[in-house]
Short mmCIF file of the C-alpha atoms (twelve columns), coordinates in Angstrom:
data_MODEL
# 
_entry.id   MODEL 
# 
loop_
_atom_site.group_PDB 
_atom_site.id 
_atom_site.type_symbol 
_atom_site.label_atom_id 
_atom_site.label_alt_id 
_atom_site.label_comp_id 
_atom_site.label_asym_id 
_atom_site.label_seq_id 
_atom_site.Cartn_x 
_atom_site.Cartn_y 
_atom_site.Cartn_z 
_atom_site.pdbx_PDB_model_num 
ATOM 1   C CA . MET A 1   -75.214 96.415 -38.606 1 
ATOM 2   C CA . THR A 2   -73.934 93.606 -36.516 1 
ATOM 3   C CA . GLN A 3   -75.342 93.150 -33.146 1 
ATOM 4   C CA . HIS A 4   -73.052 92.148 -30.323 1 
ATOM 5   C CA . PRO A 5   -74.610 90.112 -27.608 1 
ATOM 6   C CA . SER A 6   -75.047 92.110 -24.478 1 
ATOM 7   C CA . PRO A 7   -72.788 90.979 -21.670 1 
ATOM 8   C CA . GLN A 8   -74.500 88.839 -19.125 1 
ATOM 9   C CA . PRO A 9   -74.498 90.378 -15.660 1 
ATOM 10  C CA . HIS A 10  -72.377 88.504 -13.197 1 
ATOM 11  C CA . PRO A 11  -74.361 86.995 -10.400 1 
ATOM 12  C CA . MET A 12  -73.811 88.770 -7.132  1 
ATOM 13  C CA . PRO A 13  -71.845 86.647 -4.738  1 
ATOM 14  C CA . SER A 14  -73.965 85.669 -1.817  1 
ATOM 15  C CA . PRO A 15  -72.727 87.128 1.430   1 
ATOM 16  C CA . ALA A 16  -71.037 84.575 3.597   1 
ATOM 17  C CA . THR A 17  -73.262 83.510 6.417   1 
ATOM 18  C CA . PRO A 18  -71.652 84.368 9.724   1 
ATOM 19  C CA . ALA A 19  -70.611 81.437 11.849  1 
ATOM 20  C CA . GLU A 20  -72.976 80.623 14.655  1 
ATOM 21  C CA . THR A 21  -71.479 80.785 18.149  1 
ATOM 22  C CA . SER A 22  -71.420 77.417 19.858  1 
ATOM 23  C CA . GLY A 23  -73.893 77.203 22.713  1 
ATOM 24  C CA . LYS A 24  -71.636 74.773 24.531  1 
ATOM 25  C CA . ALA A 25  -68.769 77.284 24.366  1 
ATOM 26  C CA . ILE A 26  -70.945 79.943 25.976  1 
ATOM 27  C CA . ALA A 27  -72.218 77.474 28.578  1 
ATOM 28  C CA . SER A 28  -68.642 76.423 29.340  1 
ATOM 29  C CA . LEU A 29  -67.606 79.961 30.202  1 
ATOM 30  C CA . VAL A 30  -70.792 80.678 32.171  1 
ATOM 31  C CA . CYS A 31  -70.526 77.438 34.183  1 
ATOM 32  C CA . SER A 32  -66.873 78.028 35.006  1 
ATOM 33  C CA . LEU A 33  -67.561 81.560 36.218  1 
ATOM 34  C CA . ALA A 34  -70.768 80.687 38.059  1 
ATOM 35  C CA . GLY A 35  -69.158 77.627 39.604  1 
ATOM 36  C CA . PHE A 36  -66.572 79.792 41.304  1 
ATOM 37  C CA . MET A 37  -69.240 82.104 42.701  1 
ATOM 38  C CA . VAL A 38  -72.054 79.719 43.565  1 
ATOM 39  C CA . CYS A 39  -71.575 75.960 43.410  1 
ATOM 40  C CA . PHE A 40  -68.021 74.952 44.182  1 
ATOM 41  C CA . PHE A 41  -66.439 72.182 42.100  1 
ATOM 42  C CA . ILE A 42  -69.601 71.271 40.157  1 
ATOM 43  C CA . GLY A 43  -69.690 74.361 37.952  1 
ATOM 44  C CA . GLN A 44  -66.005 74.153 37.111  1 
ATOM 45  C CA . ILE A 45  -66.170 70.475 36.197  1 
ATOM 46  C CA . ILE A 46  -69.211 71.077 33.981  1 
ATOM 47  C CA . GLY A 47  -67.441 74.076 32.410  1 
ATOM 48  C CA . ILE A 48  -64.329 72.025 31.629  1 
ATOM 49  C CA . VAL A 49  -66.322 69.177 30.086  1 
ATOM 50  C CA . LEU A 50  -68.520 71.517 28.017  1 
ATOM 51  C CA . GLY A 51  -65.446 73.427 26.864  1 
ATOM 52  C CA . HIS A 52  -63.800 70.290 25.511  1 
ATOM 53  C CA . GLN A 53  -67.036 69.210 23.832  1 
ATOM 54  C CA . ALA A 54  -67.418 72.675 22.283  1 
ATOM 55  C CA . LEU A 55  -63.857 72.633 20.926  1 
ATOM 56  C CA . ASN A 56  -64.472 69.251 19.309  1 
ATOM 57  C CA . GLU A 57  -67.763 70.449 17.753  1 
ATOM 58  C CA . ILE A 58  -66.207 73.705 16.505  1 
ATOM 59  C CA . ARG A 59  -63.291 71.909 14.870  1 
ATOM 60  C CA . ALA A 60  -65.619 69.359 13.251  1 
ATOM 61  C CA . SER A 61  -68.067 72.012 11.973  1 
ATOM 62  C CA . GLN A 62  -65.738 73.230 9.188   1 
ATOM 63  C CA . GLY A 63  -66.350 76.899 9.959   1 
ATOM 64  C CA . ARG A 64  -70.086 76.651 10.627  1 
ATOM 65  C CA . LEU A 65  -69.558 77.189 14.375  1 
ATOM 66  C CA . SER A 66  -67.436 79.768 16.154  1 
ATOM 67  C CA . GLY A 67  -66.575 80.352 19.799  1 
ATOM 68  C CA . GLU A 68  -63.224 78.632 20.118  1 
ATOM 69  C CA . GLY A 69  -61.984 81.468 22.343  1 
ATOM 70  C CA . LEU A 70  -65.014 81.158 24.620  1 
ATOM 71  C CA . ALA A 71  -64.499 77.408 24.935  1 
ATOM 72  C CA . LYS A 72  -60.801 77.821 25.720  1 
ATOM 73  C CA . ALA A 73  -61.582 80.530 28.290  1 
ATOM 74  C CA . GLY A 74  -64.158 78.247 29.915  1 
ATOM 75  C CA . ILE A 75  -61.637 75.416 30.126  1 
ATOM 76  C CA . ILE A 76  -58.817 77.586 31.496  1 
ATOM 77  C CA . LEU A 77  -61.012 79.383 34.025  1 
ATOM 78  C CA . GLY A 78  -62.570 76.076 35.047  1 
ATOM 79  C CA . TRP A 79  -59.159 74.603 35.879  1 
ATOM 80  C CA . VAL A 80  -57.951 77.785 37.634  1 
ATOM 81  C CA . PHE A 81  -61.090 78.129 39.731  1 
ATOM 82  C CA . LEU A 82  -61.072 74.408 40.497  1 
ATOM 83  C CA . ALA A 83  -57.503 74.729 41.805  1 
ATOM 84  C CA . ILE A 84  -58.505 77.754 43.909  1 
ATOM 85  C CA . ASP A 85  -61.452 75.798 45.357  1 
ATOM 86  C CA . VAL A 86  -59.182 72.874 46.233  1 
ATOM 87  C CA . LEU A 87  -56.719 75.234 47.949  1 
ATOM 88  C CA . MET A 88  -59.578 76.872 49.873  1 
ATOM 89  C CA . VAL A 89  -60.877 73.511 51.079  1 
ATOM 90  C CA . LEU A 90  -57.373 72.444 52.101  1 
ATOM 91  C CA . GLY A 91  -56.851 75.767 53.906  1 
ATOM 92  C CA . VAL A 92  -60.104 75.456 55.830  1 
ATOM 93  C CA . GLY A 93  -59.241 71.853 56.681  1 
ATOM 94  C CA . MET A 94  -55.814 72.873 57.951  1 
ATOM 95  C CA . MET A 95  -57.315 75.633 60.095  1 
ATOM 96  C CA . PHE A 96  -59.827 73.174 61.519  1 
ATOM 97  C CA . LEU A 97  -57.052 70.705 62.344  1 
ATOM 98  C CA . LEU A 98  -54.937 73.412 63.954  1 
ATOM 99  C CA . PHE A 99  -57.908 74.547 66.010  1 
ATOM 100 C CA . MET A 100 -58.569 70.986 67.161  1 
ATOM 101 C CA . VAL A 101 -54.921 70.419 68.107  1 
ATOM 102 C CA . SER A 102 -54.569 73.707 69.971  1 
ATOM 103 C CA . SER A 103 -57.777 73.346 71.994  1 
ATOM 104 C CA . PRO A 104 -57.510 71.772 75.450  1 
ATOM 105 C CA . THR A 105 -58.209 68.065 75.420  1 
ATOM 106 C CA . SER A 106 -59.319 67.718 79.028  1 
ATOM 107 C CA . ALA A 107 -62.430 69.202 80.525  1 
ATOM 108 C CA . PRO A 108 -61.946 72.141 82.875  1 
ATOM 109 C CA . VAL A 109 -61.719 71.264 86.560  1 
ATOM 110 C CA . PRO A 110 -64.820 72.446 88.444  1 
ATOM 111 C CA . TYR A 111 -64.250 74.799 91.348  1 
ATOM 112 C CA . SER A 112 -64.906 73.368 94.778  1 
ATOM 113 C CA . ILE A 113 -66.483 75.454 97.486  1 
# 
């Protein structure tokens, strides 16, 4: 009787490790949103910078990092909210100027008895 070698079991493929979400991408989105609500200009600028850094890290990680959508959302919202803040500051400045121009420039004349 000839014995056939038993087939070797195929090794189980290891499950692909899920990509880790970039912390800078999350921080970009949080800073852009919080900047609009709390600290004008600063949060948006930080969100934009972190978003660009996150995109660069994600692209260089060769699939190890994820969060490209979060980084892009942080960048876009940062620019939109920054533009809204600039328009709000300009609007308040225009109202202040209009108030100053429309107010009387001379002191009221005191009544004489």
